[in-house]
Each structure stands twice: as structure tokens, then as C-alpha cells.
């Protein structure tokens, strides 16, 4: 028994005044309308309509049930309208996960612009370097560095995640400008604590040498290392997006450009949707237009 369909038939019969008129409104036969009413009455165990060859009228039970049916059908219409509204324009909560440095330097400012363009959307931006479970943790989209790990996602390539080696002009004036990775033996290399165990300063053409062993300052925060480099503490190897403003302003000077590690692939990933949600599709289009999409490998 299709309870909602039976309710619709019952309300239509009452409002239209006959089975034939209700059938025309619902685009079914009058026989089918009669079956809907009979199913309702059998299910409820009461008669809803008194009818003969000339007229029909509501029973007391029918009058009470009619009010309830109208309330239920109105709620269904409101629920459907709310979903249709979501399909028509971006609105609702958009949950995004991204790596900490890229997310804070690149994504957070873009999200501010996105929110200004789409005032009915709320963004929850989760910045961390672990590989989140998009389904289990209910993220709409993730920015993933390195291998994606799932063929089920839609993956849109972003500009690769490049690294840069820099130092303050004051440090380079004091210690000299390195021309070759071998020169790093005479320099202070600022190192992230996550790079311990041979995962640090591995430069192009010299993958066997971890130059982070030549470090007098280790820190668990990239921005902390950046600030130490600005103060002249040594050379820093960090994401280019973190150092871009300081390089542009001359506060940090790039070195060893020919030996930088290979940039890592970066993707915006999300689950496919047969009926794309405007809040997600608008964000995807906005992000790709803002940062540029990398050509697929």
C-alpha cells in the first residue's frame, strides 16, 4: 500500500467532489481512485466516505483524517521544495578537508571570496595532514597530496605542490649563497620535526643525502621555521605557497632552484553524484578558476 498516494487520492476526492474529477487531477482512472480509498479504509478499519449514486460525504472519521492528510501532504511538499531549492542554488554546509599549509595559505583566502559570492553557503574547513576518510567523516571534498588511493573519486588536478629553499638576505650575506647541495655542509638548515628519519632535505640529483642532518634548529611547525628564517637563523626548505609573500617582498631569497625536490601532485577529490549538488559544483568551479587546473598526467 502506497500510503501517501492513497492520502493524495482521498484529499483529491474530497476537494474535487467526485472520483472522476479526482482521477482527472491525479492522471489515473476513477477505478484506481476507488481502490486507493478502499485500501485506506481497510487499513484504518473505518469508513471515510459515505457515498451513493448521487452524492458523497465525509464521515466523522473522514473529517478527522482529512485534516491529518492535508498536514502530512503539506510537509511532504515543503520537504520536496527544500530539496528542489538546494538543486537550484548553492546553499547549506560544505565540508572540506585540506593539508594544513596549502589550506591556510591558499584555500582559506579563497574560501572567504567564495562565501562572499555565495551567501547561503556555510563552509567547514578542516586543515590537517592526515588522510581523512571522505565517506566516514562526511566531507564533501578533500584536497589530497600525493597518490589518491581510490578510483571511485572524481579527481580534479590542481597545480603541483612545489617546494622552495630560501634564506634571509642577512643570513646569505653572512654565510654565502650555496651553489650546490654539497655547500649545505657549511650552512644551517632549518628542519621540520616530521622529517626525522631520512625524510627531510632530499634534493633533486642527490636523493641519497639527507641534508637535514646539518640542522641546528628543528621545529614541528612550518610557519615557525619561516619566522626563524626571516630572523636569519638559516636556510629553509618549505612549500612555495608558504614562502611566496616573503620572496615577493624580498624578505627571503630563493637558492638552489635547480636542485629542488620534484613537486608533488595535488588533487581536489570528491565523490560522483548523479545529480550534482550546486554547493559542491559551484565550489569546484570557483576553486579551479581561482588556482588554475593542472593538465592531467
Tab-separated table of C-alpha atoms in Angstrom:
chain	number	residue	atom	x	y	z
A	1	UNK	CA	0.000	0.000	0.000
A	2	UNK	CA	1.303	3.409	-1.039
A	3	UNK	CA	0.050	5.437	1.907
A	4	UNK	CA	1.000	8.839	0.503
A	5	UNK	CA	-0.645	8.074	-2.836
A	6	UNK	CA	-3.805	6.916	-1.053
A	7	UNK	CA	-3.835	10.095	1.002
A	8	UNK	CA	-3.463	12.176	-2.151
A	9	UNK	CA	-6.422	10.343	-3.708
A	10	UNK	CA	-8.569	10.820	-0.611
A	11	UNK	CA	-7.875	14.550	-0.415
A	12	UNK	CA	-8.446	14.939	-4.158
A	13	UNK	CA	-11.845	13.168	-3.944
A	14	UNK	CA	-12.939	15.461	-1.138
A	15	UNK	CA	-11.680	18.647	-2.786
A	16	UNK	CA	-12.844	17.788	-6.323
A	17	UNK	CA	-16.190	16.395	-5.214
A	18	UNK	CA	-16.112	13.122	-7.158
A	19	UNK	CA	-13.995	10.131	-8.046
A	20	UNK	CA	-13.988	11.121	-11.724
A	21	UNK	CA	-12.708	14.656	-11.023
A	22	UNK	CA	-10.080	13.322	-8.609
A	23	UNK	CA	-8.959	10.778	-11.214
A	24	UNK	CA	-8.523	13.536	-13.790
A	25	UNK	CA	-6.414	15.596	-11.365
A	26	UNK	CA	-4.209	12.645	-10.453
A	27	UNK	CA	-3.976	11.358	-14.048
A	28	UNK	CA	-5.289	7.896	-13.122
A	29	UNK	CA	-8.551	6.060	-13.695
A	30	UNK	CA	-11.569	6.503	-11.437
A	31	UNK	CA	-11.346	2.778	-10.696
A	32	UNK	CA	-7.833	3.293	-9.356
A	33	UNK	CA	-9.035	6.184	-7.202
A	34	UNK	CA	-11.685	3.878	-5.771
A	35	UNK	CA	-9.020	1.276	-4.989
A	36	UNK	CA	-6.912	3.887	-3.177
A	37	UNK	CA	-9.868	4.876	-0.985
A	38	UNK	CA	-10.747	1.235	-0.311
A	39	UNK	CA	-7.147	0.474	0.702
A	40	UNK	CA	-7.182	3.397	3.124
A	41	UNK	CA	-10.475	2.374	4.700
A	42	UNK	CA	-9.326	-1.246	5.021
A	43	UNK	CA	-6.008	-0.168	6.541
A	44	UNK	CA	-7.670	2.198	9.038
A	45	UNK	CA	-10.638	-0.067	9.748
A	46	UNK	CA	-13.164	2.779	9.338
A	47	UNK	CA	-15.276	4.263	6.576
A	48	UNK	CA	-14.029	7.658	5.441
A	49	UNK	CA	-16.706	8.493	2.850
A	50	UNK	CA	-20.434	7.897	2.717
A	51	UNK	CA	-21.359	7.628	-0.920
A	52	UNK	CA	-24.250	6.650	-3.155
A	53	UNK	CA	-25.102	7.140	-6.807
A	54	UNK	CA	-25.914	10.840	-6.330
A	55	UNK	CA	-23.567	12.225	-3.705
A	56	UNK	CA	-20.754	11.581	-1.245
A	57	UNK	CA	-19.967	12.994	2.184
A	58	UNK	CA	-17.331	12.648	4.841
A	59	UNK	CA	-17.868	10.552	7.920
A	60	UNK	CA	-16.712	11.868	11.285
A	61	UNK	CA	-13.610	9.710	10.941
A	62	UNK	CA	-13.111	11.054	7.427
A	63	UNK	CA	-13.222	14.662	8.603
A	64	UNK	CA	-10.599	13.995	11.264
A	65	UNK	CA	-8.419	12.023	8.861
A	66	UNK	CA	-8.709	14.708	6.172
A	67	UNK	CA	-7.040	17.302	8.416
A	68	UNK	CA	-4.188	14.919	9.153
A	69	UNK	CA	-3.743	14.028	5.488
A	70	UNK	CA	-3.546	17.678	4.477
A	71	UNK	CA	-0.908	18.336	7.158
A	72	UNK	CA	1.191	15.339	6.059
A	73	UNK	CA	0.968	16.208	2.351
A	74	UNK	CA	1.899	19.816	3.096
A	75	UNK	CA	5.013	18.636	4.976
A	76	UNK	CA	5.942	16.391	2.055
A	77	UNK	CA	5.570	19.331	-0.342
A	78	UNK	CA	7.745	21.504	1.900
A	79	UNK	CA	10.414	18.798	2.097
A	80	UNK	CA	10.429	18.390	-1.675
A	81	UNK	CA	10.581	22.149	-2.157
A	82	UNK	CA	13.592	22.390	0.161
A	83	UNK	CA	15.445	19.751	-1.877
A	84	UNK	CA	14.479	21.456	-5.124
A	85	UNK	CA	15.843	24.697	-3.678
A	86	UNK	CA	19.154	23.002	-2.944
A	87	UNK	CA	19.264	21.828	-6.538
A	88	UNK	CA	18.565	25.329	-7.806
A	89	UNK	CA	21.130	27.406	-5.932
A	90	UNK	CA	24.164	26.806	-3.705
A	91	UNK	CA	23.189	26.627	-0.056
A	92	UNK	CA	23.843	24.562	3.034
A	93	UNK	CA	27.004	23.333	4.776
A	94	UNK	CA	30.049	22.435	2.663
A	95	UNK	CA	32.681	20.339	4.478
A	96	UNK	CA	36.204	20.441	3.034
A	97	UNK	CA	39.481	18.891	4.195
A	98	UNK	CA	42.918	20.073	3.043
A	99	UNK	CA	46.596	19.889	4.086
A	100	UNK	CA	47.488	22.456	6.717
A	101	UNK	CA	49.967	24.663	4.845
A	102	UNK	CA	48.208	24.652	1.473
A	103	UNK	CA	44.851	25.042	3.166
A	104	UNK	CA	45.869	28.036	5.274
A	105	UNK	CA	47.942	29.797	2.606
A	106	UNK	CA	45.831	29.119	-0.491
A	107	UNK	CA	42.429	27.705	0.343
A	108	UNK	CA	41.344	29.796	3.337
A	109	UNK	CA	41.588	33.146	1.474
A	110	UNK	CA	39.740	31.625	-1.490
A	111	UNK	CA	37.002	30.315	0.798
A	112	UNK	CA	36.479	33.857	2.066
A	113	UNK	CA	35.909	35.020	-1.516
A	114	UNK	CA	33.650	32.045	-2.225
A	115	UNK	CA	31.479	32.821	0.803
A	116	UNK	CA	31.107	36.418	-0.348
A	117	UNK	CA	29.887	35.170	-3.730
A	118	UNK	CA	27.527	32.547	-2.264
A	119	UNK	CA	25.974	33.963	0.937
A	120	UNK	CA	23.712	30.939	1.555
A	121	UNK	CA	26.630	28.511	1.912
A	122	UNK	CA	28.488	27.759	5.151
A	123	UNK	CA	31.959	26.191	4.904
A	124	UNK	CA	33.556	23.904	7.482
A	125	UNK	CA	37.257	23.867	6.593
A	126	UNK	CA	39.245	21.118	8.302
A	127	UNK	CA	43.008	21.592	7.957
A	128	UNK	CA	45.178	18.625	8.858
A	129	UNK	CA	47.840	16.460	7.257
A	130	UNK	CA	46.265	13.067	7.865
A	131	UNK	CA	44.381	11.232	5.107
A	132	UNK	CA	40.762	11.673	6.141
A	133	UNK	CA	38.013	9.211	5.212
A	134	UNK	CA	35.731	11.255	2.968
A	135	UNK	CA	32.709	8.990	3.452
A	136	UNK	CA	33.120	8.097	7.113
A	137	UNK	CA	33.825	11.712	8.129
A	138	UNK	CA	31.235	13.151	5.727
A	139	UNK	CA	33.424	15.528	3.754
A	140	UNK	CA	32.036	16.943	0.523
A	141	UNK	CA	35.513	17.372	-0.937
A	142	UNK	CA	39.155	16.874	0.030
A	143	UNK	CA	42.405	18.309	-1.275
A	144	UNK	CA	44.724	15.337	-1.440
A	145	UNK	CA	48.502	15.438	-1.888
A	146	UNK	CA	50.290	12.511	-3.490
A	147	UNK	CA	48.550	9.271	-4.561
A	148	UNK	CA	44.763	9.445	-4.376
A	149	UNK	CA	44.229	5.878	-3.201
A	150	UNK	CA	40.719	5.432	-4.647
A	151	UNK	CA	39.416	5.080	-8.193
A	152	UNK	CA	35.872	5.876	-7.028
A	153	UNK	CA	36.528	9.588	-6.621
A	154	UNK	CA	36.267	12.359	-9.129
A	155	UNK	CA	39.775	13.871	-9.080
A	156	UNK	CA	40.497	17.312	-10.490
A	157	UNK	CA	44.233	18.070	-10.766
A	158	UNK	CA	45.487	21.247	-9.112
A	159	UNK	CA	48.857	22.976	-9.628
A	160	UNK	CA	51.535	20.682	-8.145
A	161	UNK	CA	52.753	21.257	-4.619
A	162	UNK	CA	56.218	22.740	-5.090
A	163	UNK	CA	58.940	23.294	-2.503
A	164	UNK	CA	61.441	26.143	-2.258
A	165	UNK	CA	64.744	26.756	-0.478
A	166	UNK	CA	65.199	30.272	0.864
A	167	UNK	CA	67.102	32.321	3.386
A	168	UNK	CA	67.072	35.885	4.619
A	169	UNK	CA	69.455	38.226	2.767
A	170	UNK	CA	71.192	38.887	6.093
A	171	UNK	CA	71.964	35.187	6.519
A	172	UNK	CA	73.250	34.817	2.947
A	173	UNK	CA	75.439	37.890	3.370
A	174	UNK	CA	76.978	36.267	6.430
A	175	UNK	CA	77.268	32.642	5.276
A	176	UNK	CA	77.349	32.942	1.491
A	177	UNK	CA	74.959	31.729	-1.214
A	178	UNK	CA	75.063	27.927	-1.738
A	179	UNK	CA	75.581	26.947	-5.374
A	180	UNK	CA	75.432	23.155	-4.969
A	181	UNK	CA	73.861	20.802	-2.398
A	182	UNK	CA	77.348	19.922	-1.219
A	183	UNK	CA	77.672	23.506	0.054
A	184	UNK	CA	74.958	22.796	2.632
A	185	UNK	CA	77.579	21.188	4.856
A	186	UNK	CA	78.703	24.716	5.685
A	187	UNK	CA	75.167	26.050	6.277
A	188	UNK	CA	72.476	25.914	8.938
A	189	UNK	CA	69.444	24.018	7.567
A	190	UNK	CA	66.180	24.639	9.405
A	191	UNK	CA	64.278	21.357	9.642
A	192	UNK	CA	60.734	20.215	10.317
A	193	UNK	CA	60.486	17.611	13.062
A	194	UNK	CA	58.241	15.477	10.836
A	195	UNK	CA	61.250	14.948	8.559
A	196	UNK	CA	63.239	12.950	11.094
A	197	UNK	CA	64.339	9.522	9.956
A	198	UNK	CA	65.583	10.347	6.482
A	199	UNK	CA	62.564	12.173	5.054
A	200	UNK	CA	63.901	15.694	5.031
A	201	UNK	CA	66.210	17.629	2.744
A	202	UNK	CA	66.428	15.132	-0.118
A	203	UNK	CA	67.276	17.245	-3.161
A	204	UNK	CA	66.998	16.520	-6.857
A	205	UNK	CA	70.026	14.642	-8.107
A	206	UNK	CA	71.089	13.833	-4.549
A	207	UNK	CA	68.328	11.577	-3.171
A	208	UNK	CA	70.730	9.567	-1.071
A	209	UNK	CA	71.799	12.536	1.046
A	210	UNK	CA	69.514	13.942	3.755
A	211	UNK	CA	70.844	17.444	4.341
A	212	UNK	CA	68.582	17.917	7.374
A	213	UNK	CA	71.346	16.374	9.467
A	214	UNK	CA	73.070	19.744	9.132
A	215	UNK	CA	70.464	21.441	11.286
A	216	UNK	CA	70.753	23.412	14.493
A	217	UNK	CA	67.019	24.248	14.660
A	218	UNK	CA	64.197	21.741	14.387
A	219	UNK	CA	60.545	22.718	14.727
A	220	UNK	CA	57.180	20.997	14.304
A	221	UNK	CA	55.586	23.974	12.516
A	222	UNK	CA	56.381	25.274	9.031
A	223	UNK	CA	55.391	28.822	9.860
A	224	UNK	CA	57.649	28.740	12.907
A	225	UNK	CA	60.553	27.741	10.646
A	226	UNK	CA	59.619	30.540	8.251
A	227	UNK	CA	59.802	33.103	11.026
A	228	UNK	CA	63.151	31.751	12.173
A	229	UNK	CA	64.451	32.038	8.598
A	230	UNK	CA	63.224	35.629	8.406
A	231	UNK	CA	65.242	36.322	11.538
A	232	UNK	CA	68.376	34.998	9.819
A	233	UNK	CA	68.610	31.606	11.524
A	234	UNK	CA	69.406	29.647	8.352
A	235	UNK	CA	68.142	28.076	5.136
A	236	UNK	CA	64.579	26.867	4.954
A	237	UNK	CA	63.024	24.197	2.734
A	238	UNK	CA	59.271	24.685	2.799
A	239	UNK	CA	56.266	24.805	0.419
A	240	UNK	CA	56.464	27.640	-2.089
A	241	UNK	CA	52.948	28.782	-1.121
A	242	UNK	CA	54.154	29.409	2.436
A	243	UNK	CA	57.160	31.476	1.330
A	244	UNK	CA	55.647	33.289	-1.670
A	245	UNK	CA	54.824	36.598	0.010
A	246	UNK	CA	58.224	36.847	1.709
A	247	UNK	CA	60.016	36.047	-1.555
A	248	UNK	CA	57.965	38.637	-3.449
A	249	UNK	CA	58.768	41.258	-0.800
A	250	UNK	CA	62.492	40.423	-0.762
A	251	UNK	CA	62.450	39.244	2.830
A	252	UNK	CA	63.588	35.792	1.703
A	253	UNK	CA	65.840	34.949	-1.229
A	254	UNK	CA	65.466	31.638	-3.148
A	255	UNK	CA	68.573	29.470	-3.667
A	256	UNK	CA	69.416	26.086	-5.228
A	257	UNK	CA	66.478	26.295	-7.661
A	258	UNK	CA	67.964	23.544	-9.865
A	259	UNK	CA	68.030	21.017	-7.029
A	260	UNK	CA	64.567	21.368	-5.517
A	261	UNK	CA	62.571	18.187	-4.833
A	262	UNK	CA	60.099	17.193	-7.524
A	263	UNK	CA	56.719	18.886	-6.972
A	264	UNK	CA	54.087	16.545	-5.575
A	265	UNK	CA	50.754	16.032	-7.361
A	266	UNK	CA	47.767	17.768	-5.802
A	267	UNK	CA	44.103	16.996	-6.485
A	268	UNK	CA	40.676	18.170	-5.465
A	269	UNK	CA	38.694	14.967	-4.932
A	270	UNK	CA	35.001	14.328	-4.328
A	271	UNK	CA	32.507	11.530	-4.772
A	272	UNK	CA	30.496	11.364	-8.004
A	273	UNK	CA	26.862	12.443	-7.792
A	274	UNK	CA	24.251	11.592	-10.394
A	275	UNK	CA	22.532	14.875	-9.560
A	276	UNK	CA	25.368	17.320	-8.748
A	277	UNK	CA	24.807	19.493	-5.705
A	278	UNK	CA	25.087	23.202	-6.502
A	279	UNK	CA	27.082	23.942	-3.329
A	280	UNK	CA	29.759	21.429	-4.376
A	281	UNK	CA	29.752	22.109	-8.126
A	282	UNK	CA	29.951	25.871	-7.510
A	283	UNK	CA	32.910	25.405	-5.142
A	284	UNK	CA	34.737	23.109	-7.564
A	285	UNK	CA	34.305	25.600	-10.402
A	286	UNK	CA	35.346	28.505	-8.159
A	287	UNK	CA	38.494	26.764	-6.900
A	288	UNK	CA	39.651	25.581	-10.309
A	289	UNK	CA	39.051	29.019	-11.803
A	290	UNK	CA	40.956	30.682	-8.941
A	291	UNK	CA	44.061	28.479	-8.736
A	292	UNK	CA	44.041	27.003	-12.220
A	293	UNK	CA	43.683	23.325	-13.050
A	294	UNK	CA	46.802	21.329	-13.836
A	295	UNK	CA	46.853	19.301	-17.007
A	296	UNK	CA	46.150	15.633	-16.268
A	297	UNK	CA	49.225	13.427	-16.292
